[in-house]
């Protein structure tokens, strides 16, 4: 299949091979977090944005830079601070004395992969400067609209425990992130491996050779449109999302955008496995990361230390999944398990 932009979609088995190579490359730097890295890559393949929420020093920035290098993407890092202005994100018009006119100076958002580092440290006005770029893939400045060259992805980091001097992301912006991922502390063996690798490379920075380029990534993303979703799987996705709205601990459940995120991420997981069809396990693998940050709990639940991820776990247990295991009739002959 060829998209309207002229991008040739790759077959799913080729997407699976390239995705595995990208993960191996990033995994050579980010130690012991294969499951989390798979979720980040699934978000990128699904054309979305990823919120990396975890404690300092656990590899969030390293993950973003490593993916940009392995995917062959133009990468920029923007450190969000309390004094950052919207123009520092999008760019602004500056007066050119030689031409006697105003010229647009593009901001760091004009890239393939933007690392919004510590996004919750900047005021809502500046946070909102990213909303149009994340949703519409364009930027409007002084009444002029500029399209962002594809692919465009935002990987944002946030510290979940240090709230002094921070501005929590509003629900509207949280909903723009396709999924939220946390890494957690490494095991003792993984941490020792981090130290060993640092000593072996004899320098602080690590550099990865690109596995694919931006055009190939677009071909991998286009392949997701060829991944089929049975009606039973689609209705299962809708049932999961709807159940978050009816849970007794929830004030506001996931919106239909959560259902779309589940659909796209499930397709990405299937393609990463070399399949052209989605199974219920694909949905279950991404449900917690796709839905938990879209749920607002009742105020009293915070006193009971209830976490939105607990709600998603309960919803997954209570919602019957369709049967899986048989090869669907629409699946192509070239598949891998």
Tab-separated table of C-alpha atoms in Angstrom:
chain	number	residue	atom	x	y	z
A	1	UNK	CA	0.000	0.000	0.000
A	2	UNK	CA	1.151	3.537	-0.812
A	3	UNK	CA	-0.148	6.405	1.341
A	4	UNK	CA	-1.287	9.784	0.034
A	5	UNK	CA	2.126	11.221	0.879
A	6	UNK	CA	3.798	8.595	-1.309
A	7	UNK	CA	5.090	6.436	1.552
A	8	UNK	CA	5.271	2.719	0.763
A	9	UNK	CA	4.016	0.567	3.642
A	10	UNK	CA	6.297	-2.265	4.695
A	11	UNK	CA	4.969	-5.802	5.223
A	12	UNK	CA	4.351	-6.594	8.923
A	13	UNK	CA	7.121	-9.194	9.134
A	14	UNK	CA	9.617	-6.548	7.952
A	15	UNK	CA	8.284	-4.099	10.558
A	16	UNK	CA	8.834	-6.760	13.198
A	17	UNK	CA	12.426	-7.343	12.056
A	18	UNK	CA	13.314	-3.641	12.000
A	19	UNK	CA	11.557	-2.976	15.318
A	20	UNK	CA	13.578	-5.752	16.925
A	21	UNK	CA	16.806	-4.264	15.544
A	22	UNK	CA	15.890	-0.807	16.867
A	23	UNK	CA	15.099	-2.232	20.302
A	24	UNK	CA	18.368	-4.168	20.348
A	25	UNK	CA	20.259	-0.986	19.509
A	26	UNK	CA	18.544	1.121	22.178
A	27	UNK	CA	18.829	-1.779	24.642
A	28	UNK	CA	22.606	-1.692	24.250
A	29	UNK	CA	22.510	1.649	26.067
A	30	UNK	CA	19.352	1.490	28.206
A	31	UNK	CA	19.901	-1.646	30.275
A	32	UNK	CA	17.220	-4.092	31.379
A	33	UNK	CA	14.103	-2.159	30.361
A	34	UNK	CA	13.028	-4.088	27.273
A	35	UNK	CA	9.306	-4.079	28.141
A	36	UNK	CA	9.259	-0.314	28.687
A	37	UNK	CA	11.295	0.295	25.531
A	38	UNK	CA	8.811	-1.791	23.542
A	39	UNK	CA	5.994	0.434	24.798
A	40	UNK	CA	7.869	3.593	23.800
A	41	UNK	CA	8.549	2.220	20.325
A	42	UNK	CA	4.912	1.125	20.001
A	43	UNK	CA	3.868	4.708	20.764
A	44	UNK	CA	6.217	6.026	18.081
A	45	UNK	CA	5.077	3.485	15.480
A	46	UNK	CA	1.462	4.378	16.291
A	47	UNK	CA	2.273	8.010	15.457
A	48	UNK	CA	1.773	9.228	19.024
A	49	UNK	CA	3.566	11.050	21.791
A	50	UNK	CA	4.941	9.460	24.953
A	51	UNK	CA	5.112	10.769	28.525
A	52	UNK	CA	8.059	9.303	30.448
A	53	UNK	CA	7.169	9.745	34.099
A	54	UNK	CA	9.715	8.470	36.581
A	55	UNK	CA	12.259	9.395	39.230
A	56	UNK	CA	15.426	11.316	38.267
A	57	UNK	CA	18.369	9.337	36.932
A	58	UNK	CA	16.458	6.342	35.571
A	59	UNK	CA	17.229	6.897	31.894
A	60	UNK	CA	14.331	8.981	30.560
A	61	UNK	CA	16.485	11.479	28.674
A	62	UNK	CA	18.866	8.737	27.553
A	63	UNK	CA	15.925	6.741	26.185
A	64	UNK	CA	14.642	9.645	24.097
A	65	UNK	CA	18.067	10.463	22.653
A	66	UNK	CA	18.818	6.785	21.951
A	67	UNK	CA	15.555	6.268	20.068
A	68	UNK	CA	16.220	9.381	17.994
A	69	UNK	CA	19.667	8.066	17.060
A	70	UNK	CA	18.516	4.504	16.310
A	71	UNK	CA	15.586	5.773	14.214
A	72	UNK	CA	17.753	8.265	12.329
A	73	UNK	CA	15.632	11.258	13.381
A	74	UNK	CA	16.507	14.897	13.856
A	75	UNK	CA	16.476	15.417	17.635
A	76	UNK	CA	16.181	18.462	19.849
A	77	UNK	CA	15.991	18.773	23.610
A	78	UNK	CA	14.083	21.600	25.253
A	79	UNK	CA	14.545	22.095	28.990
A	80	UNK	CA	11.258	23.339	30.407
A	81	UNK	CA	11.727	25.962	33.136
A	82	UNK	CA	9.371	28.392	34.937
A	83	UNK	CA	10.549	31.319	32.794
A	84	UNK	CA	10.163	29.546	29.433
A	85	UNK	CA	7.853	31.389	27.015
A	86	UNK	CA	5.639	29.957	24.249
A	87	UNK	CA	7.846	31.624	21.645
A	88	UNK	CA	10.806	29.678	23.027
A	89	UNK	CA	8.973	26.531	21.913
A	90	UNK	CA	7.317	27.503	18.646
A	91	UNK	CA	9.618	30.263	17.412
A	92	UNK	CA	8.888	33.926	16.715
A	93	UNK	CA	9.177	36.719	14.162
A	94	UNK	CA	12.349	38.785	14.347
A	95	UNK	CA	13.105	41.988	12.476
A	96	UNK	CA	15.707	41.504	9.736
A	97	UNK	CA	17.479	44.835	9.288
A	98	UNK	CA	19.046	43.817	5.986
A	99	UNK	CA	15.698	42.987	4.401
A	100	UNK	CA	13.721	45.602	6.297
A	101	UNK	CA	11.060	43.029	7.193
A	102	UNK	CA	10.166	40.473	9.837
A	103	UNK	CA	11.410	36.920	9.347
A	104	UNK	CA	10.251	33.817	11.168
A	105	UNK	CA	12.823	32.073	13.329
A	106	UNK	CA	11.726	28.479	13.879
A	107	UNK	CA	11.755	27.154	17.426
A	108	UNK	CA	12.946	23.741	18.635
A	109	UNK	CA	9.512	22.203	17.953
A	110	UNK	CA	10.518	22.073	14.271
A	111	UNK	CA	12.217	18.696	14.483
A	112	UNK	CA	11.386	14.993	14.166
A	113	UNK	CA	11.688	14.107	17.842
A	114	UNK	CA	11.394	16.723	20.567
A	115	UNK	CA	12.415	15.897	24.113
A	116	UNK	CA	10.302	18.103	26.388
A	117	UNK	CA	12.430	17.658	29.481
A	118	UNK	CA	10.631	18.181	32.811
A	119	UNK	CA	7.530	19.434	31.043
A	120	UNK	CA	5.719	20.022	34.344
A	121	UNK	CA	8.207	22.712	35.396
A	122	UNK	CA	6.860	25.313	32.985
A	123	UNK	CA	3.584	27.279	33.328
A	124	UNK	CA	0.405	26.112	31.543
A	125	UNK	CA	0.695	28.901	28.962
A	126	UNK	CA	3.974	27.463	27.713
A	127	UNK	CA	2.783	23.866	28.072
A	128	UNK	CA	-0.160	24.705	25.830
A	129	UNK	CA	2.218	25.890	23.094
A	130	UNK	CA	2.814	22.213	22.398
A	131	UNK	CA	-0.868	21.286	22.100
A	132	UNK	CA	-1.372	22.354	18.485
A	133	UNK	CA	1.903	20.749	17.427
A	134	UNK	CA	1.050	17.470	19.154
A	135	UNK	CA	-2.490	17.241	17.832
A	136	UNK	CA	-2.423	18.971	14.437
A	137	UNK	CA	1.277	18.583	13.534
A	138	UNK	CA	1.444	22.313	12.856
A	139	UNK	CA	2.376	25.581	14.586
A	140	UNK	CA	0.544	28.913	14.365
A	141	UNK	CA	2.510	32.085	15.078
A	142	UNK	CA	1.141	35.589	14.543
A	143	UNK	CA	-1.689	34.218	12.400
A	144	UNK	CA	0.629	32.224	10.137
A	145	UNK	CA	0.467	28.415	10.189
A	146	UNK	CA	3.568	26.281	9.598
A	147	UNK	CA	3.361	22.545	8.992
A	148	UNK	CA	5.777	20.264	10.833
A	149	UNK	CA	7.684	17.806	8.664
A	150	UNK	CA	6.773	14.183	9.405
A	151	UNK	CA	7.537	12.214	11.395
A	152	UNK	CA	6.988	14.357	14.492
A	153	UNK	CA	6.951	12.974	18.023
A	154	UNK	CA	7.154	14.477	21.485
A	155	UNK	CA	8.786	12.499	24.252
A	156	UNK	CA	8.168	14.397	27.484
A	157	UNK	CA	9.640	13.672	30.897
A	158	UNK	CA	8.118	14.421	34.290
A	159	UNK	CA	9.129	13.799	37.904
A	160	UNK	CA	6.217	12.170	39.770
A	161	UNK	CA	7.313	13.004	43.321
A	162	UNK	CA	8.811	16.515	43.377
A	163	UNK	CA	5.918	18.965	43.132
A	164	UNK	CA	7.472	22.176	44.505
A	165	UNK	CA	7.673	24.734	41.721
A	166	UNK	CA	5.876	22.526	39.215
A	167	UNK	CA	2.683	22.909	37.188
A	168	UNK	CA	0.783	19.620	36.852
A	169	UNK	CA	-0.266	18.868	33.294
A	170	UNK	CA	-3.982	19.534	32.776
A	171	UNK	CA	-6.141	16.597	31.741
A	172	UNK	CA	-6.534	18.052	28.236
A	173	UNK	CA	-2.788	17.879	27.641
A	174	UNK	CA	-2.331	14.529	29.366
A	175	UNK	CA	-4.919	13.160	26.949
A	176	UNK	CA	-2.691	14.198	24.019
A	177	UNK	CA	-0.047	11.690	25.104
A	178	UNK	CA	-0.810	8.308	23.613
A	179	UNK	CA	0.691	6.529	26.587
A	180	UNK	CA	2.602	7.060	29.809
A	181	UNK	CA	5.625	4.882	30.600
A	182	UNK	CA	7.681	4.393	33.754
A	183	UNK	CA	10.962	2.489	34.030
A	184	UNK	CA	11.470	1.898	37.726
A	185	UNK	CA	14.723	1.092	39.495
A	186	UNK	CA	17.032	-1.482	37.913
A	187	UNK	CA	17.988	-4.698	39.666
A	188	UNK	CA	21.438	-4.965	41.260
A	189	UNK	CA	22.725	-6.972	38.262
A	190	UNK	CA	21.303	-4.443	35.767
A	191	UNK	CA	22.838	-1.534	37.670
A	192	UNK	CA	26.214	-3.288	37.708
A	193	UNK	CA	25.896	-3.804	33.946
A	194	UNK	CA	25.316	-0.051	33.552
A	195	UNK	CA	28.597	0.609	35.364
A	196	UNK	CA	30.444	-1.994	33.297
A	197	UNK	CA	29.244	-0.524	30.016
A	198	UNK	CA	30.265	2.950	31.156
A	199	UNK	CA	33.778	1.735	31.908
A	200	UNK	CA	34.022	-0.172	28.639
A	201	UNK	CA	33.110	2.766	26.390
A	202	UNK	CA	35.584	5.048	28.246
A	203	UNK	CA	33.443	8.154	27.793
A	204	UNK	CA	30.243	9.596	29.212
A	205	UNK	CA	28.202	9.943	26.031
A	206	UNK	CA	26.968	6.978	24.028
A	207	UNK	CA	26.298	7.145	20.295
A	208	UNK	CA	24.156	4.719	18.309
A	209	UNK	CA	24.379	4.017	14.595
A	210	UNK	CA	20.999	4.596	12.894
A	211	UNK	CA	19.121	1.373	12.226
A	212	UNK	CA	16.515	3.060	9.999
A	213	UNK	CA	15.900	6.593	8.753
A	214	UNK	CA	12.912	8.928	8.902
A	215	UNK	CA	11.505	7.656	5.599
A	216	UNK	CA	11.740	4.029	6.694
A	217	UNK	CA	10.056	4.886	9.985
A	218	UNK	CA	7.168	6.388	8.024
A	219	UNK	CA	6.934	3.161	6.019
A	220	UNK	CA	6.821	1.201	9.274
A	221	UNK	CA	4.074	3.490	10.569
A	222	UNK	CA	2.099	3.117	7.337
A	223	UNK	CA	2.173	-0.666	7.785
A	224	UNK	CA	-0.105	-0.333	10.820
A	225	UNK	CA	-3.000	0.499	8.500
A	226	UNK	CA	-2.652	-3.012	7.078
A	227	UNK	CA	-3.040	-4.628	10.518
A	228	UNK	CA	-6.593	-5.959	10.796
A	229	UNK	CA	-8.712	-5.733	13.943
A	230	UNK	CA	-11.590	-8.158	14.313
A	231	UNK	CA	-14.933	-6.740	15.430
A	232	UNK	CA	-14.687	-8.723	18.654
A	233	UNK	CA	-11.324	-7.113	19.444
A	234	UNK	CA	-12.643	-3.649	18.607
A	235	UNK	CA	-15.655	-4.127	20.866
A	236	UNK	CA	-13.342	-5.411	23.603
A	237	UNK	CA	-11.370	-2.154	23.350
A	238	UNK	CA	-14.583	-0.120	23.609
A	239	UNK	CA	-15.746	-2.189	26.606
A	240	UNK	CA	-12.467	-1.618	28.452
A	241	UNK	CA	-12.589	2.132	27.931
A	242	UNK	CA	-16.266	2.365	28.855
A	243	UNK	CA	-15.657	0.358	32.038
A	244	UNK	CA	-13.216	3.000	33.279
A	245	UNK	CA	-16.080	5.527	33.249
A	246	UNK	CA	-18.323	3.277	35.338
A	247	UNK	CA	-15.786	2.220	37.974
A	248	UNK	CA	-16.850	3.353	41.480
A	249	UNK	CA	-13.435	4.882	42.230
A	250	UNK	CA	-13.429	7.064	39.114
A	251	UNK	CA	-14.673	10.625	38.795
A	252	UNK	CA	-13.879	10.956	35.070
A	253	UNK	CA	-13.010	7.930	32.947
A	254	UNK	CA	-11.156	7.648	29.686
A	255	UNK	CA	-12.475	9.479	26.651
A	256	UNK	CA	-12.910	7.889	23.201
A	257	UNK	CA	-9.375	9.092	22.515
A	258	UNK	CA	-8.341	6.354	24.929
A	259	UNK	CA	-10.102	3.786	22.734
A	260	UNK	CA	-8.267	5.131	19.689
A	261	UNK	CA	-4.967	4.947	21.553
A	262	UNK	CA	-5.667	1.323	22.488
A	263	UNK	CA	-6.507	0.511	18.874
A	264	UNK	CA	-3.364	2.122	17.454
A	265	UNK	CA	-1.034	0.749	20.106
A	266	UNK	CA	-2.487	-2.747	19.719
A	267	UNK	CA	-1.842	-2.552	15.994
A	268	UNK	CA	1.709	-1.414	16.704
A	269	UNK	CA	2.288	-4.345	19.088
A	270	UNK	CA	0.986	-6.753	16.451
A	271	UNK	CA	3.244	-5.290	13.754
A	272	UNK	CA	6.237	-5.393	16.110
A	273	UNK	CA	5.535	-9.112	16.506
A	274	UNK	CA	5.406	-9.506	12.711
A	275	UNK	CA	1.642	-10.072	12.615
A	276	UNK	CA	-1.007	-8.424	10.441
A	277	UNK	CA	-3.791	-9.035	12.959
A	278	UNK	CA	-4.418	-8.014	16.571
A	279	UNK	CA	-5.017	-10.509	19.385
A	280	UNK	CA	-6.485	-9.697	22.834
A	281	UNK	CA	-3.039	-9.978	24.424
A	282	UNK	CA	-1.891	-6.983	22.369
A	283	UNK	CA	-4.665	-4.904	23.918
A	284	UNK	CA	-3.927	-6.118	27.437
A	285	UNK	CA	-0.207	-5.343	27.080
A	286	UNK	CA	-0.839	-1.647	26.418
A	287	UNK	CA	-4.077	-0.999	28.342
A	288	UNK	CA	-2.478	0.186	31.580
A	289	UNK	CA	-0.092	2.612	29.885
A	290	UNK	CA	-2.736	3.912	27.469
A	291	UNK	CA	-5.619	4.426	29.918
A	292	UNK	CA	-4.302	5.103	33.440
A	293	UNK	CA	-3.228	8.709	32.770
A	294	UNK	CA	-6.656	9.465	31.268
A	295	UNK	CA	-8.490	8.580	34.500
A	296	UNK	CA	-9.382	11.082	37.232
A	297	UNK	CA	-10.070	9.458	40.578
A	298	UNK	CA	-12.564	10.593	43.162
A	299	UNK	CA	-10.861	12.812	45.782
A	300	UNK	CA	-11.310	10.293	48.586
A	301	UNK	CA	-9.440	7.641	46.576
A	302	UNK	CA	-6.175	9.549	46.981
A	303	UNK	CA	-6.524	9.195	50.763
A	304	UNK	CA	-6.836	5.440	50.275
A	305	UNK	CA	-3.739	5.470	48.053
A	306	UNK	CA	-5.682	4.109	45.096
A	307	UNK	CA	-3.774	4.530	41.839
A	308	UNK	CA	-5.400	4.834	38.377
A	309	UNK	CA	-3.367	1.817	37.272
A	310	UNK	CA	-5.183	-0.257	39.905
A	311	UNK	CA	-8.459	0.748	38.274
A	312	UNK	CA	-7.239	-0.402	34.848
A	313	UNK	CA	-6.087	-3.720	36.337
A	314	UNK	CA	-9.527	-4.277	37.866
A	315	UNK	CA	-11.213	-3.361	34.589
A	316	UNK	CA	-9.024	-5.842	32.701
A	317	UNK	CA	-9.915	-8.598	35.147
A	318	UNK	CA	-13.645	-7.832	35.050
A	319	UNK	CA	-14.021	-7.414	31.264
A	320	UNK	CA	-14.225	-10.707	29.343
A	321	UNK	CA	-11.742	-10.918	26.495
A	322	UNK	CA	-12.672	-12.527	23.171
A	323	UNK	CA	-11.198	-15.925	22.427
A	324	UNK	CA	-7.809	-15.931	20.742
A	325	UNK	CA	-5.460	-18.564	19.398
A	326	UNK	CA	-7.047	-19.422	16.060
A	327	UNK	CA	-5.516	-17.750	13.005
A	328	UNK	CA	-8.045	-15.260	11.603
A	329	UNK	CA	-9.226	-15.873	8.055
A	330	UNK	CA	-7.999	-12.447	6.960
A	331	UNK	CA	-4.403	-13.039	8.119
A	332	UNK	CA	-1.757	-13.210	5.437
A	333	UNK	CA	0.268	-16.322	4.917
A	334	UNK	CA	3.517	-14.688	6.070
A	335	UNK	CA	3.219	-14.248	9.839
A	336	UNK	CA	5.306	-14.918	12.872
A	337	UNK	CA	4.166	-15.704	16.355
